[in-house]
Amino acid sequence: MPTGAPPPRPLDAIDRDILRLLQTDGRASVRSVAERVHVSRANAYARINRLIDDGVIRGFSARVNHERAGHGASAYITLKIVQNSWRTVREQLRALPGATHIALVSGDFDVLLLVHTPDNRTLRELVLTRLQSIPEVLSTRTLLVFEETDLNTDHRI
């Protein structure tokens, strides 16, 4: 949620329907959304803007088939980092080519990073040269992705 923003309002059934529609098709017109959730265009427009203002909708993007886009190697990389270095490490991970998701997690490691690279050679370079040269990164473990299934269209709010 954006800093200084009011707490989000509770979502009703129409808000959840709007979110499901936009997750399935982020390019849907306000008119189309309004028709499909059975509200006026003005109501749909106001609700979508409120969801954006409240930080519920963080943006709109395309779902990419990484292999067809020339990034045939994917991996989840776990990192152990120096205590209290999350913000510093996060900024360095954001700058990595191919990084698509970064999460601070609990358990046996501290950070989970998803990357997509053109090939295994580039992946190896990213891990051995870029990641392991970050002073706050204590260790890494790379988990190659053999197959992916995008669940974005199946999310239920």
Short mmCIF file of N, CA and C in Angstrom, two decimals, residues 8-147:
data_model
loop_
_atom_site.label_atom_id
_atom_site.label_comp_id
_atom_site.label_asym_id
_atom_site.label_seq_id
_atom_site.Cartn_x
_atom_site.Cartn_y
_atom_site.Cartn_z
N PRO A 8 -7.11 0.23 3.17
CA PRO A 8 -8.05 -0.17 2.11
C PRO A 8 -9.43 -0.48 2.69
N ARG A 9 -10.43 -0.16 1.91
CA ARG A 9 -11.81 -0.47 2.30
C ARG A 9 -12.07 -1.95 2.02
N PRO A 10 -13.00 -2.54 2.75
CA PRO A 10 -13.33 -3.96 2.48
C PRO A 10 -13.84 -4.13 1.06
N LEU A 11 -13.52 -5.26 0.46
CA LEU A 11 -13.98 -5.58 -0.89
C LEU A 11 -15.32 -6.29 -0.82
N ASP A 12 -16.24 -5.87 -1.68
CA ASP A 12 -17.51 -6.58 -1.77
C ASP A 12 -17.46 -7.52 -2.98
N ALA A 13 -18.57 -8.20 -3.23
CA ALA A 13 -18.61 -9.19 -4.30
C ALA A 13 -18.34 -8.56 -5.67
N ILE A 14 -18.83 -7.36 -5.88
CA ILE A 14 -18.60 -6.69 -7.18
C ILE A 14 -17.12 -6.35 -7.34
N ASP A 15 -16.49 -5.84 -6.28
CA ASP A 15 -15.05 -5.56 -6.34
C ASP A 15 -14.27 -6.82 -6.68
N ARG A 16 -14.61 -7.93 -6.04
CA ARG A 16 -13.91 -9.20 -6.30
C ARG A 16 -14.14 -9.66 -7.74
N ASP A 17 -15.36 -9.47 -8.25
CA ASP A 17 -15.63 -9.82 -9.65
C ASP A 17 -14.80 -8.95 -10.60
N ILE A 18 -14.70 -7.67 -10.30
CA ILE A 18 -13.89 -6.77 -11.12
C ILE A 18 -12.43 -7.21 -11.11
N LEU A 19 -11.92 -7.56 -9.94
CA LEU A 19 -10.53 -8.01 -9.85
C LEU A 19 -10.31 -9.29 -10.66
N ARG A 20 -11.23 -10.24 -10.58
CA ARG A 20 -11.10 -11.48 -11.35
C ARG A 20 -11.08 -11.19 -12.85
N LEU A 21 -11.98 -10.31 -13.29
CA LEU A 21 -12.03 -9.96 -14.71
C LEU A 21 -10.73 -9.31 -15.16
N LEU A 22 -10.22 -8.38 -14.37
CA LEU A 22 -9.00 -7.67 -14.76
C LEU A 22 -7.78 -8.57 -14.68
N GLN A 23 -7.79 -9.54 -13.79
CA GLN A 23 -6.68 -10.50 -13.74
C GLN A 23 -6.68 -11.37 -14.98
N THR A 24 -7.86 -11.69 -15.47
CA THR A 24 -7.98 -12.50 -16.68
C THR A 24 -7.64 -11.68 -17.91
N ASP A 25 -8.13 -10.43 -17.95
CA ASP A 25 -7.91 -9.57 -19.11
C ASP A 25 -7.71 -8.14 -18.63
N GLY A 26 -6.46 -7.78 -18.40
CA GLY A 26 -6.12 -6.44 -17.94
C GLY A 26 -6.43 -5.36 -18.96
N ARG A 27 -6.71 -5.76 -20.19
CA ARG A 27 -7.03 -4.81 -21.25
C ARG A 27 -8.54 -4.61 -21.41
N ALA A 28 -9.33 -5.24 -20.57
CA ALA A 28 -10.78 -5.11 -20.68
C ALA A 28 -11.18 -3.64 -20.51
N SER A 29 -12.11 -3.20 -21.33
CA SER A 29 -12.58 -1.81 -21.23
C SER A 29 -13.48 -1.67 -20.01
N VAL A 30 -13.61 -0.44 -19.53
CA VAL A 30 -14.50 -0.17 -18.41
C VAL A 30 -15.92 -0.57 -18.79
N ARG A 31 -16.32 -0.29 -20.01
CA ARG A 31 -17.65 -0.65 -20.48
C ARG A 31 -17.87 -2.16 -20.38
N SER A 32 -16.88 -2.94 -20.83
CA SER A 32 -16.97 -4.39 -20.78
C SER A 32 -17.04 -4.89 -19.33
N VAL A 33 -16.19 -4.34 -18.48
CA VAL A 33 -16.21 -4.72 -17.05
C VAL A 33 -17.57 -4.41 -16.46
N ALA A 34 -18.07 -3.22 -16.72
CA ALA A 34 -19.38 -2.80 -16.17
C ALA A 34 -20.48 -3.76 -16.61
N GLU A 35 -20.49 -4.11 -17.88
CA GLU A 35 -21.52 -5.03 -18.38
C GLU A 35 -21.42 -6.39 -17.71
N ARG A 36 -20.21 -6.87 -17.54
CA ARG A 36 -20.02 -8.22 -17.01
C ARG A 36 -20.29 -8.33 -15.51
N VAL A 37 -20.15 -7.21 -14.77
CA VAL A 37 -20.45 -7.26 -13.33
C VAL A 37 -21.79 -6.59 -13.01
N HIS A 38 -22.49 -6.15 -14.07
CA HIS A 38 -23.85 -5.61 -13.95
C HIS A 38 -23.92 -4.34 -13.11
N VAL A 39 -23.02 -3.38 -13.43
CA VAL A 39 -23.08 -2.05 -12.84
C VAL A 39 -22.93 -1.03 -13.96
N SER A 40 -23.17 0.22 -13.65
CA SER A 40 -23.01 1.27 -14.65
C SER A 40 -21.53 1.48 -14.95
N ARG A 41 -21.26 2.10 -16.11
CA ARG A 41 -19.86 2.41 -16.45
C ARG A 41 -19.25 3.34 -15.39
N ALA A 42 -20.02 4.33 -14.94
CA ALA A 42 -19.51 5.26 -13.93
C ALA A 42 -19.15 4.53 -12.64
N ASN A 43 -20.00 3.58 -12.24
CA ASN A 43 -19.75 2.80 -11.03
C ASN A 43 -18.49 1.94 -11.21
N ALA A 44 -18.37 1.27 -12.35
CA ALA A 44 -17.19 0.44 -12.61
C ALA A 44 -15.93 1.29 -12.63
N TYR A 45 -16.00 2.44 -13.28
CA TYR A 45 -14.86 3.35 -13.35
C TYR A 45 -14.44 3.79 -11.95
N ALA A 46 -15.42 4.17 -11.13
CA ALA A 46 -15.13 4.62 -9.76
C ALA A 46 -14.53 3.49 -8.93
N ARG A 47 -15.08 2.29 -9.07
CA ARG A 47 -14.56 1.15 -8.30
C ARG A 47 -13.13 0.81 -8.72
N ILE A 48 -12.87 0.79 -10.02
CA ILE A 48 -11.50 0.48 -10.48
C ILE A 48 -10.54 1.53 -9.97
N ASN A 49 -10.90 2.79 -10.05
CA ASN A 49 -10.03 3.85 -9.53
C ASN A 49 -9.82 3.73 -8.03
N ARG A 50 -10.87 3.36 -7.28
CA ARG A 50 -10.71 3.18 -5.84
C ARG A 50 -9.77 2.01 -5.55
N LEU A 51 -9.90 0.92 -6.30
CA LEU A 51 -9.01 -0.23 -6.11
C LEU A 51 -7.56 0.15 -6.41
N ILE A 52 -7.36 1.01 -7.39
CA ILE A 52 -6.00 1.50 -7.69
C ILE A 52 -5.52 2.42 -6.57
N ASP A 53 -6.35 3.38 -6.18
CA ASP A 53 -5.98 4.33 -5.13
C ASP A 53 -5.69 3.64 -3.80
N ASP A 54 -6.44 2.58 -3.50
CA ASP A 54 -6.25 1.84 -2.25
C ASP A 54 -5.04 0.90 -2.31
N GLY A 55 -4.43 0.77 -3.50
CA GLY A 55 -3.28 -0.11 -3.63
C GLY A 55 -3.64 -1.57 -3.83
N VAL A 56 -4.92 -1.87 -4.03
CA VAL A 56 -5.33 -3.25 -4.29
C VAL A 56 -4.86 -3.65 -5.68
N ILE A 57 -5.10 -2.79 -6.66
CA ILE A 57 -4.55 -3.00 -8.00
C ILE A 57 -3.25 -2.23 -8.07
N ARG A 58 -2.16 -2.94 -8.26
CA ARG A 58 -0.83 -2.32 -8.28
C ARG A 58 -0.40 -1.91 -9.67
N GLY A 59 -1.10 -2.36 -10.70
CA GLY A 59 -0.73 -2.02 -12.06
C GLY A 59 -1.28 -3.05 -13.02
N PHE A 60 -0.98 -2.86 -14.27
CA PHE A 60 -1.45 -3.75 -15.33
C PHE A 60 -0.23 -4.19 -16.12
N SER A 61 -0.20 -5.47 -16.50
CA SER A 61 0.95 -5.97 -17.24
C SER A 61 0.54 -7.13 -18.14
N ALA A 62 1.47 -7.51 -18.99
CA ALA A 62 1.25 -8.66 -19.88
C ALA A 62 1.84 -9.91 -19.24
N ARG A 63 1.16 -11.04 -19.41
CA ARG A 63 1.72 -12.32 -18.99
C ARG A 63 2.57 -12.83 -20.15
N VAL A 64 3.83 -13.09 -19.87
CA VAL A 64 4.80 -13.41 -20.92
C VAL A 64 5.15 -14.89 -20.89
N ASN A 65 5.20 -15.50 -22.05
CA ASN A 65 5.75 -16.84 -22.18
C ASN A 65 7.26 -16.63 -22.32
N HIS A 66 7.98 -16.83 -21.24
CA HIS A 66 9.41 -16.51 -21.22
C HIS A 66 10.22 -17.31 -22.23
N GLU A 67 9.87 -18.54 -22.44
CA GLU A 67 10.61 -19.36 -23.40
C GLU A 67 10.45 -18.80 -24.81
N ARG A 68 9.22 -18.46 -25.20
CA ARG A 68 8.99 -17.90 -26.53
C ARG A 68 9.58 -16.51 -26.67
N ALA A 69 9.81 -15.83 -25.54
CA ALA A 69 10.42 -14.50 -25.57
C ALA A 69 11.94 -14.57 -25.52
N GLY A 70 12.50 -15.78 -25.65
CA GLY A 70 13.95 -15.92 -25.71
C GLY A 70 14.63 -16.14 -24.37
N HIS A 71 13.85 -16.45 -23.34
CA HIS A 71 14.41 -16.74 -22.03
C HIS A 71 14.03 -18.16 -21.64
N GLY A 72 14.76 -19.12 -22.21
CA GLY A 72 14.45 -20.53 -22.05
C GLY A 72 14.90 -21.15 -20.76
N ALA A 73 15.72 -20.47 -19.97
CA ALA A 73 16.18 -21.02 -18.69
C ALA A 73 15.54 -20.21 -17.57
N SER A 74 14.89 -20.92 -16.66
CA SER A 74 14.27 -20.28 -15.50
C SER A 74 14.74 -21.00 -14.26
N ALA A 75 14.84 -20.24 -13.16
CA ALA A 75 15.26 -20.85 -11.91
C ALA A 75 14.75 -20.05 -10.73
N TYR A 76 14.46 -20.77 -9.66
CA TYR A 76 14.25 -20.15 -8.36
C TYR A 76 15.60 -20.23 -7.66
N ILE A 77 16.02 -19.13 -7.10
CA ILE A 77 17.29 -19.11 -6.40
C ILE A 77 17.01 -18.70 -4.96
N THR A 78 17.48 -19.52 -4.03
CA THR A 78 17.34 -19.17 -2.62
C THR A 78 18.65 -18.52 -2.17
N LEU A 79 18.51 -17.53 -1.32
CA LEU A 79 19.68 -16.82 -0.82
C LEU A 79 19.63 -16.73 0.70
N LYS A 80 20.76 -16.94 1.33
CA LYS A 80 20.94 -16.60 2.74
C LYS A 80 21.70 -15.29 2.74
N ILE A 81 21.21 -14.33 3.52
CA ILE A 81 21.83 -13.01 3.52
C ILE A 81 22.19 -12.59 4.94
N VAL A 82 23.05 -11.59 5.02
CA VAL A 82 23.45 -11.02 6.30
C VAL A 82 22.21 -10.45 6.98
N GLN A 83 22.10 -10.68 8.28
CA GLN A 83 20.96 -10.18 9.03
C GLN A 83 20.83 -8.66 8.86
N ASN A 84 19.60 -8.20 8.70
CA ASN A 84 19.27 -6.77 8.55
C ASN A 84 19.79 -6.15 7.25
N SER A 85 20.06 -6.95 6.22
CA SER A 85 20.55 -6.39 4.96
C SER A 85 19.50 -6.47 3.85
N TRP A 86 18.26 -6.82 4.20
CA TRP A 86 17.21 -7.03 3.20
C TRP A 86 17.05 -5.87 2.25
N ARG A 87 16.94 -4.66 2.74
CA ARG A 87 16.68 -3.52 1.86
C ARG A 87 17.83 -3.30 0.88
N THR A 88 19.05 -3.44 1.34
CA THR A 88 20.21 -3.29 0.47
C THR A 88 20.24 -4.39 -0.59
N VAL A 89 20.03 -5.62 -0.17
CA VAL A 89 20.06 -6.76 -1.09
C VAL A 89 18.91 -6.64 -2.09
N ARG A 90 17.72 -6.28 -1.61
CA ARG A 90 16.56 -6.15 -2.50
C ARG A 90 16.84 -5.18 -3.65
N GLU A 91 17.46 -4.06 -3.37
CA GLU A 91 17.75 -3.08 -4.41
C GLU A 91 18.74 -3.64 -5.44
N GLN A 92 19.71 -4.42 -4.98
CA GLN A 92 20.67 -5.02 -5.91
C GLN A 92 20.03 -6.12 -6.74
N LEU A 93 19.10 -6.88 -6.15
CA LEU A 93 18.41 -7.93 -6.88
C LEU A 93 17.47 -7.35 -7.93
N ARG A 94 16.86 -6.22 -7.62
CA ARG A 94 15.97 -5.56 -8.59
C ARG A 94 16.71 -5.21 -9.87
N ALA A 95 18.00 -4.93 -9.77
CA ALA A 95 18.80 -4.52 -10.92
C ALA A 95 19.28 -5.71 -11.76
N LEU A 96 19.06 -6.93 -11.30
CA LEU A 96 19.53 -8.10 -12.04
C LEU A 96 18.71 -8.31 -13.31
N PRO A 97 19.37 -8.55 -14.43
CA PRO A 97 18.63 -8.86 -15.65
C PRO A 97 17.90 -10.19 -15.49
N GLY A 98 16.63 -10.21 -15.84
CA GLY A 98 15.86 -11.45 -15.78
C GLY A 98 15.17 -11.72 -14.47
N ALA A 99 15.43 -10.92 -13.43
CA ALA A 99 14.75 -11.11 -12.15
C ALA A 99 13.29 -10.69 -12.30
N THR A 100 12.37 -11.60 -11.94
CA THR A 100 10.95 -11.28 -12.09
C THR A 100 10.17 -11.31 -10.79
N HIS A 101 10.73 -11.91 -9.75
CA HIS A 101 10.03 -11.95 -8.46
C HIS A 101 11.07 -12.08 -7.36
N ILE A 102 10.89 -11.29 -6.32
CA ILE A 102 11.78 -11.32 -5.16
C ILE A 102 10.91 -11.36 -3.91
N ALA A 103 11.21 -12.27 -3.00
CA ALA A 103 10.42 -12.36 -1.77
C ALA A 103 11.34 -12.59 -0.58
N LEU A 104 11.09 -11.87 0.50
CA LEU A 104 11.73 -12.12 1.79
C LEU A 104 10.87 -13.16 2.47
N VAL A 105 11.47 -14.28 2.86
CA VAL A 105 10.71 -15.41 3.39
C VAL A 105 11.30 -15.89 4.70
N SER A 106 10.56 -16.77 5.37
CA SER A 106 11.07 -17.39 6.60
C SER A 106 11.49 -18.81 6.26
N GLY A 107 12.28 -19.40 7.13
CA GLY A 107 12.68 -20.79 6.92
C GLY A 107 14.18 -20.93 6.83
N ASP A 108 14.61 -21.91 6.02
CA ASP A 108 16.03 -22.24 5.92
C ASP A 108 16.83 -21.23 5.11
N PHE A 109 16.17 -20.35 4.39
CA PHE A 109 16.84 -19.31 3.63
C PHE A 109 16.05 -18.02 3.81
N ASP A 110 16.60 -16.91 3.35
CA ASP A 110 16.01 -15.60 3.60
C ASP A 110 15.26 -15.01 2.42
N VAL A 111 15.76 -15.28 1.22
CA VAL A 111 15.21 -14.65 0.02
C VAL A 111 14.94 -15.72 -1.03
N LEU A 112 13.81 -15.56 -1.73
CA LEU A 112 13.49 -16.40 -2.87
C LEU A 112 13.43 -15.50 -4.09
N LEU A 113 14.21 -15.83 -5.10
CA LEU A 113 14.35 -15.02 -6.31
C LEU A 113 13.99 -15.88 -7.52
N LEU A 114 13.12 -15.35 -8.38
CA LEU A 114 12.80 -16.04 -9.63
C LEU A 114 13.46 -15.27 -10.77
N VAL A 115 14.21 -16.01 -11.59
CA VAL A 115 14.88 -15.38 -12.74
C VAL A 115 14.58 -16.16 -14.01
N HIS A 116 14.58 -15.42 -15.12
CA HIS A 116 14.45 -16.01 -16.47
C HIS A 116 15.62 -15.49 -17.28
N THR A 117 16.39 -16.40 -17.87
CA THR A 117 17.56 -16.02 -18.66
C THR A 117 17.51 -16.72 -20.02
N PRO A 118 18.27 -16.21 -20.98
CA PRO A 118 18.25 -16.84 -22.31
C PRO A 118 18.67 -18.31 -22.30
N ASP A 119 19.64 -18.66 -21.44
CA ASP A 119 20.16 -20.02 -21.44
C ASP A 119 20.85 -20.31 -20.12
N ASN A 120 21.30 -21.56 -19.95
CA ASN A 120 21.94 -21.96 -18.69
C ASN A 120 23.28 -21.27 -18.48
N ARG A 121 23.99 -20.96 -19.54
CA ARG A 121 25.27 -20.26 -19.42
C ARG A 121 25.04 -18.88 -18.79
N THR A 122 24.02 -18.18 -19.25
CA THR A 122 23.70 -16.86 -18.69
C THR A 122 23.22 -16.99 -17.26
N LEU A 123 22.46 -18.02 -16.97
CA LEU A 123 22.00 -18.28 -15.60
C LEU A 123 23.20 -18.52 -14.68
N ARG A 124 24.12 -19.36 -15.14
CA ARG A 124 25.33 -19.64 -14.34
C ARG A 124 26.10 -18.36 -14.07
N GLU A 125 26.26 -17.51 -15.08
CA GLU A 125 26.96 -16.24 -14.92
C GLU A 125 26.25 -15.35 -13.91
N LEU A 126 24.93 -15.31 -13.98
CA LEU A 126 24.16 -14.49 -13.06
C LEU A 126 24.39 -14.95 -11.61
N VAL A 127 24.35 -16.26 -11.40
CA VAL A 127 24.50 -16.78 -10.04
C VAL A 127 25.94 -16.65 -9.56
N LEU A 128 26.90 -17.14 -10.35
CA LEU A 128 28.28 -17.21 -9.88
C LEU A 128 28.98 -15.85 -9.87
N THR A 129 28.61 -14.96 -10.77
CA THR A 129 29.29 -13.67 -10.85
C THR A 129 28.49 -12.57 -10.17
N ARG A 130 27.24 -12.42 -10.56
CA ARG A 130 26.45 -11.29 -10.05
C ARG A 130 25.97 -11.51 -8.62
N LEU A 131 25.28 -12.63 -8.36
CA LEU A 131 24.71 -12.85 -7.04
C LEU A 131 25.77 -13.08 -5.98
N GLN A 132 26.71 -13.95 -6.28
CA GLN A 132 27.69 -14.30 -5.26
C GLN A 132 28.72 -13.19 -5.02
N SER A 133 28.69 -12.14 -5.84
CA SER A 133 29.58 -11.01 -5.58
C SER A 133 28.92 -9.94 -4.70
N ILE A 134 27.65 -10.12 -4.39
CA ILE A 134 26.98 -9.18 -3.47
C ILE A 134 27.48 -9.51 -2.06
N PRO A 135 28.13 -8.55 -1.40
CA PRO A 135 28.76 -8.84 -0.10
C PRO A 135 27.80 -9.39 0.95
N GLU A 136 26.54 -8.98 0.93
CA GLU A 136 25.57 -9.41 1.94
C GLU A 136 24.99 -10.80 1.66
N VAL A 137 25.27 -11.37 0.50
CA VAL A 137 24.78 -12.72 0.17
C VAL A 137 25.77 -13.73 0.72
N LEU A 138 25.30 -14.54 1.66
CA LEU A 138 26.16 -15.54 2.30
C LEU A 138 26.20 -16.84 1.51
N SER A 139 25.08 -17.24 0.91
CA SER A 139 25.05 -18.46 0.11
C SER A 139 23.83 -18.43 -0.81
N THR A 140 23.91 -19.27 -1.86
CA THR A 140 22.80 -19.40 -2.80
C THR A 140 22.56 -20.87 -3.09
N ARG A 141 21.36 -21.17 -3.51
CA ARG A 141 21.02 -22.50 -4.01
C ARG A 141 20.10 -22.28 -5.21
N THR A 142 20.41 -22.92 -6.32
CA THR A 142 19.66 -22.73 -7.56
C THR A 142 18.79 -23.94 -7.84
N LEU A 143 17.50 -23.69 -8.08
CA LEU A 143 16.54 -24.72 -8.40
C LEU A 143 16.05 -24.47 -9.82
N LEU A 144 16.48 -25.31 -10.77
CA LEU A 144 16.08 -25.14 -12.16
C LEU A 144 14.60 -25.44 -12.33
N VAL A 145 13.94 -24.66 -13.15
CA VAL A 145 12.53 -24.86 -13.47
C VAL A 145 12.46 -25.66 -14.76
N PHE A 146 11.83 -26.82 -14.72
CA PHE A 146 11.68 -27.66 -15.91
C PHE A 146 10.40 -27.33 -16.68
N GLU A 147 9.37 -26.92 -15.96
CA GLU A 147 8.09 -26.60 -16.59
C GLU A 147 7.34 -25.63 -15.69
#
